[in-house]
CSV table of C-alpha atoms and ligand atoms in Angstrom, one decimal:
chain,number,residue,atom,x,y,z
Z,38,MET,CA,298.0,5.5,17.0
Z,39,PRO,CA,298.1,4.0,13.9
Z,40,GLY,CA,297.9,1.0,13.1
Z,41,THR,CA,300.4,-1.7,13.4
Z,42,PHE,CA,301.3,-5.0,11.7
Z,43,ILE,CA,304.0,-7.2,13.6
Z,44,THR,CA,304.7,-10.7,12.4
Z,45,PHE,CA,306.3,-13.4,13.6
Z,46,GLU,CA,308.6,-15.9,11.6
Z,47,GLY,CA,310.6,-18.8,12.5
Z,48,ILE,CA,311.3,-22.6,11.3
Z,49,ASP,CA,309.1,-25.2,12.6
Z,50,GLY,CA,310.0,-25.5,16.2
Z,51,SER,CA,311.1,-22.3,17.2
Z,52,GLY,CA,309.0,-22.0,19.2
Z,53,LYS,CA,307.5,-18.9,17.8
Z,54,SER,CA,303.6,-20.0,18.4
Z,55,THR,CA,304.2,-20.1,22.1
Z,56,GLN,CA,306.3,-16.9,22.4
Z,57,LEU,CA,303.1,-15.4,20.3
Z,58,ARG,CA,300.1,-16.7,22.7
Z,59,LEU,CA,302.8,-15.1,25.5
Z,60,LEU,CA,303.3,-12.0,24.4
Z,61,ASN,CA,298.7,-11.6,23.1
Z,62,ASN,CA,298.5,-13.0,27.1
Z,63,PHE,CA,300.8,-9.9,28.4
Z,64,LEU,CA,299.6,-7.5,26.1
Z,65,ARG,CA,296.1,-7.9,26.7
Z,66,VAL,CA,296.6,-7.6,30.2
Z,67,ASN,CA,298.3,-4.4,29.9
Z,68,GLY,CA,295.5,-2.4,27.7
Z,69,TRP,CA,296.9,-2.7,24.3
Z,70,ASN,CA,294.5,-5.3,23.0
Z,71,PRO,CA,296.3,-6.7,19.9
Z,72,LEU,CA,293.9,-8.8,17.0
Z,73,VAL,CA,296.7,-12.0,16.7
Z,74,THR,CA,295.9,-14.1,13.4
Z,75,ARG,CA,298.1,-16.4,11.6
Z,76,GLU,CA,298.8,-17.9,8.4
Z,77,PRO,CA,297.9,-20.1,6.5
Z,78,GLY,CA,294.7,-19.8,8.5
Z,79,GLY,CA,293.4,-16.2,9.2
Z,80,THR,CA,290.2,-16.2,7.6
Z,81,PRO,CA,287.4,-19.0,7.2
Z,82,VAL,CA,288.0,-20.0,4.0
Z,83,GLY,CA,291.6,-20.1,4.8
Z,84,LEU,CA,291.1,-22.6,7.3
Z,85,ARG,CA,290.2,-24.8,4.7
Z,86,LEU,CA,293.3,-24.2,2.4
Z,87,ARG,CA,295.2,-24.7,5.7
Z,88,ALA,CA,293.9,-27.8,6.5
Z,89,ALA,CA,294.1,-29.2,2.4
Z,90,LEU,CA,298.0,-27.5,2.6
Z,91,LEU,CA,299.4,-29.5,5.8
Z,92,ASP,CA,298.0,-32.8,5.2
Z,93,ALA,CA,300.9,-35.3,5.5
Z,94,THR,CA,299.0,-38.0,3.3
Z,95,GLU,CA,298.5,-35.6,0.3
Z,96,GLU,CA,301.0,-35.1,-2.5
Z,97,VAL,CA,300.7,-31.4,-3.0
Z,98,ASP,CA,302.8,-29.7,-6.4
Z,99,PRO,CA,305.0,-27.0,-5.3
Z,100,LEU,CA,303.1,-24.9,-7.7
Z,101,THR,CA,300.4,-25.5,-6.2
Z,102,GLU,CA,301.5,-25.0,-2.8
Z,103,LEU,CA,302.8,-21.4,-3.5
Z,104,LEU,CA,300.0,-20.4,-5.2
Z,105,VAL,CA,297.6,-21.6,-2.2
Z,106,PHE,CA,299.3,-19.7,0.0
Z,107,ALA,CA,299.3,-16.8,-1.9
Z,108,ALA,CA,295.3,-17.5,-2.3
Z,109,ASP,CA,294.8,-17.7,1.7
Z,110,ARG,CA,297.4,-14.6,2.0
Z,111,ALA,CA,295.0,-12.7,-0.3
Z,112,GLN,CA,292.2,-13.5,1.6
Z,113,HIS,CA,293.8,-12.4,5.2
Z,114,VAL,CA,294.9,-9.1,3.6
Z,115,ARG,CA,292.0,-8.2,2.7
Z,116,ARG,CA,289.2,-9.1,5.1
Z,117,VAL,CA,291.3,-9.4,8.1
Z,118,ILE,CA,294.9,-7.5,8.0
Z,119,ARG,CA,293.4,-4.2,6.0
Z,120,PRO,CA,290.2,-3.6,8.1
Z,121,ALA,CA,291.9,-3.9,11.6
Z,122,LEU,CA,295.1,-1.7,10.6
Z,123,ALA,CA,292.5,0.5,9.0
Z,124,ALA,CA,290.6,0.8,12.8
Z,125,GLY,CA,294.2,1.6,14.0
Z,126,GLN,CA,294.5,-1.6,16.0
Z,127,VAL,CA,297.8,-3.8,16.5
Z,128,VAL,CA,297.9,-6.9,14.2
Z,129,ILE,CA,299.9,-9.5,15.3
Z,130,SER,CA,300.4,-12.7,12.7
Z,131,ASP,CA,302.5,-15.9,13.6
Z,132,ARG,CA,303.9,-16.0,9.9
Z,133,TYR,CA,302.9,-14.1,6.6
Z,134,ALA,CA,304.8,-13.3,3.0
Z,135,ASP,CA,308.3,-13.4,4.7
Z,136,ALA,CA,307.2,-17.5,5.4
Z,137,THR,CA,306.6,-17.5,1.4
Z,138,ILE,CA,310.0,-16.1,0.5
Z,139,ALA,CA,311.4,-18.7,2.9
Z,140,TYR,CA,309.9,-21.9,2.1
Z,141,GLN,CA,308.5,-21.7,-1.3
Z,142,GLY,CA,312.0,-19.5,-2.5
Z,143,GLY,CA,314.7,-21.3,-0.5
Z,144,GLY,CA,312.9,-24.4,0.8
Z,145,ARG,CA,311.6,-25.5,-2.4
Z,146,GLY,CA,313.8,-23.5,-4.9
Z,147,PHE,CA,311.4,-21.4,-6.6
Z,148,PRO,CA,313.0,-18.3,-8.3
Z,149,PRO,CA,313.6,-15.2,-6.3
Z,150,GLU,CA,311.8,-12.7,-8.9
Z,151,LEU,CA,308.5,-15.4,-8.8
Z,152,ILE,CA,308.4,-15.4,-5.2
Z,153,SER,CA,308.4,-11.2,-5.2
Z,154,GLU,CA,305.7,-11.3,-7.9
Z,155,ILE,CA,303.2,-13.5,-6.5
Z,156,VAL,CA,304.1,-12.2,-3.1
Z,157,GLN,CA,303.5,-8.4,-4.2
Z,158,LEU,CA,300.2,-9.9,-5.8
Z,159,ALA,CA,298.7,-11.4,-2.8
Z,160,THR,CA,300.2,-8.8,0.0
Z,161,GLU,CA,299.0,-5.8,-2.6
Z,162,GLY,CA,302.7,-4.2,-1.4
Z,163,LEU,CA,301.4,-4.5,2.6
Z,164,LYS,CA,304.5,-5.0,4.4
Z,165,PRO,CA,304.7,-5.5,7.8
Z,166,ASP,CA,306.0,-2.6,10.5
Z,167,LEU,CA,308.1,-4.8,12.8
Z,168,THR,CA,309.2,-8.8,11.8
Z,169,LEU,CA,310.7,-11.3,14.8
Z,170,LEU,CA,312.2,-14.0,13.4
Z,171,PHE,CA,312.8,-16.6,15.7
Z,172,ASP,CA,315.9,-18.6,15.2
Z,173,VAL,CA,317.6,-21.5,16.4
Z,174,SER,CA,319.9,-24.3,15.4
Z,175,ILE,CA,317.8,-27.6,12.9
Z,176,GLU,CA,319.0,-30.2,15.8
Z,177,GLU,CA,316.9,-28.1,18.2
Z,178,SER,CA,314.1,-27.4,16.1
Z,179,THR,CA,314.0,-31.2,15.0
Z,180,HIS,CA,314.1,-32.2,18.4
Z,181,ARG,CA,311.4,-30.1,19.5
Z,182,THR,CA,308.7,-31.1,16.6
Z,183,THR,CA,309.8,-34.8,17.1
Z,184,ARG,CA,308.8,-34.5,21.1
Z,185,ARG,CA,305.8,-32.5,19.9
Z,186,SER,CA,304.5,-35.3,18.1
Z,187,THR,CA,305.7,-38.2,20.2
Z,188,GLY,CA,305.7,-36.9,23.2
Z,189,LYS,CA,303.2,-37.1,26.4
Z,190,ASN,CA,301.2,-34.5,25.0
Z,191,SER,CA,301.0,-35.7,21.7
Z,192,ALA,CA,297.6,-36.9,21.9
Z,193,ASN,CA,296.1,-33.3,21.7
Z,194,LYS,CA,298.4,-32.1,19.5
Z,195,ALA,CA,297.8,-32.5,15.4
Z,196,GLY,CA,301.5,-34.5,15.3
Z,197,ARG,CA,303.7,-33.2,12.4
Z,198,ASP,CA,302.2,-32.1,9.4
Z,199,ARG,CA,303.7,-32.0,5.2
Z,200,LEU,CA,306.1,-29.4,5.9
Z,201,ASP,CA,307.1,-30.6,9.6
Z,202,ILE,CA,308.0,-34.1,7.9
Z,203,GLU,CA,310.7,-32.0,5.0
Z,204,ASP,CA,314.6,-32.6,6.1
Z,205,ALA,CA,316.7,-31.5,7.8
Z,206,ALA,CA,318.4,-29.7,4.2
Z,207,PHE,CA,315.0,-28.4,3.5
Z,208,HIS,CA,314.9,-26.8,7.2
Z,209,THR,CA,318.4,-25.2,6.9
Z,210,ARG,CA,317.6,-23.7,3.5
Z,211,VAL,CA,314.3,-22.4,5.1
Z,212,ARG,CA,316.5,-21.3,8.4
Z,213,GLU,CA,319.0,-19.3,5.8
Z,214,ALA,CA,316.5,-18.1,3.8
Z,215,TYR,CA,314.9,-16.2,6.9
Z,216,LEU,CA,318.3,-14.8,7.6
Z,217,VAL,CA,318.9,-13.5,4.6
Z,218,ILE,CA,315.9,-11.1,5.0
Z,219,ALA,CA,316.6,-10.1,8.2
Z,220,SER,CA,320.3,-8.7,7.6
Z,221,ALA,CA,318.5,-7.4,4.5
Z,222,GLU,CA,316.2,-5.4,6.0
Z,223,PRO,CA,317.7,-5.1,9.8
Z,224,GLU,CA,315.3,-2.2,10.5
Z,225,ARG,CA,312.1,-4.3,10.5
Z,226,VAL,CA,313.4,-7.8,11.4
Z,227,LYS,CA,314.8,-8.3,14.3
Z,228,ILE,CA,316.6,-11.6,15.2
Z,229,VAL,CA,314.8,-13.1,18.6
Z,230,ASP,CA,317.7,-15.9,20.1
Z,231,ALA,CA,315.2,-18.7,20.7
Z,232,SER,CA,317.4,-21.5,21.8
Z,233,GLY,CA,317.1,-20.4,25.5
Z,234,PRO,CA,314.2,-21.1,27.8
Z,235,LEU,CA,310.9,-19.9,27.3
Z,236,GLU,CA,310.7,-17.3,29.7
Z,237,GLN,CA,314.0,-15.9,28.8
Z,238,THR,CA,312.6,-15.8,24.7
Z,239,HIS,CA,309.7,-13.6,26.1
Z,240,GLU,CA,311.6,-11.1,28.0
Z,241,ARG,CA,313.0,-10.3,24.8
Z,242,VAL,CA,309.8,-10.3,23.0
Z,243,LYS,CA,308.7,-7.9,25.6
Z,244,ASP,CA,311.6,-5.6,25.2
Z,245,VAL,CA,311.4,-5.5,21.6
Z,246,VAL,CA,307.5,-5.4,20.8
Z,247,VAL,CA,306.8,-3.2,23.7
Z,248,SER,CA,309.6,-0.4,22.8
Z,249,PHE,CA,308.1,-0.4,19.1
Z,250,LEU,CA,304.9,0.1,20.0
Z,251,ARG,CA,305.5,2.7,22.6
Z,252,SER,CA,307.6,4.4,20.2
Z,253,ARG,CA,304.9,4.3,17.7
Z,254,MET,CA,302.5,6.8,20.2
X,403,TYD,P1,302.6,-23.1,11.4
X,403,TYD,O1,301.2,-22.6,11.7
X,403,TYD,O2,303.5,-22.0,11.7
X,403,TYD,O3,302.7,-24.5,11.6
X,403,TYD,P2,302.6,-25.5,12.9
X,403,TYD,O4,301.0,-24.5,13.9
X,403,TYD,O5,302.7,-26.6,12.9
X,403,TYD,O6,303.3,-24.2,14.5
X,403,TYD,O7,302.7,-23.1,9.8
X,403,TYD,C1,302.7,-23.8,9.3
X,403,TYD,C2,303.5,-24.9,7.7
X,403,TYD,O8,303.3,-23.8,6.9
X,403,TYD,C3,304.5,-24.2,8.2
X,403,TYD,O9,305.5,-25.7,8.0
X,403,TYD,C4,305.6,-23.2,7.5
X,403,TYD,C5,304.9,-23.8,5.7
X,403,TYD,N1,304.5,-22.1,5.5
X,403,TYD,C6,305.0,-21.8,4.0
X,403,TYD,O10,305.3,-22.9,3.3
X,403,TYD,N2,304.5,-20.9,3.2
X,403,TYD,C7,303.7,-19.9,3.8
X,403,TYD,O11,303.9,-18.5,3.2
X,403,TYD,C8,303.2,-20.0,4.9
X,403,TYD,C9,302.5,-19.0,5.9
X,403,TYD,C10,303.2,-21.4,5.7
């Protein structure tokens, strides 16, 4: 089987990281052995960039933010994703270039031409074969991210990061930008309704991913 590149996307609080954990367990039990990675922070230098990017106490200029996400991605593509794909692996990344289009393009308002130039530079044109877009309302996502930072389990969570604390208008623009990508590329991007119970979403994720992987065997 050729290497397969799958990405998970969605607004903060969409539940994609939980779904990725569940899918990873399922795929491992069934012998697929995917390489699961994430952005920002899929490499050692990327982890340092991630800490700088998400620190809620630091004021980061939007242009700096755009370029550091791109730097993180360049390292990730060249050192992790491409080598794994070349070895025939299934690579699943928690966020990738669509996040820059949605957050820095939609959210921050950088022009689409600049965003696509920077994405092209950082990715060297590498696109996912399949993207799952976890879609949930802004109300539900805010509820989830707030609960995450104030709930009983918050002691072992990092709390809300610099992008989580942006206002509802920002997250609405991010969500809309994601939906625009999905409607422009329906073959690649599958929208997963993430508003229901965890287990229900997991069933849908398994269906989409397993049938896609089987189609490539
Ligand atoms: P993520 O790891 O999904 O956050 P969490 O671990 O809290 O679920 O992503 C971190 C944040 O970075 C998230 O708010 C989205 C943002 N982001 C961008 O703004 N642009 C990008 O290109 C990427 C990859 C992430």
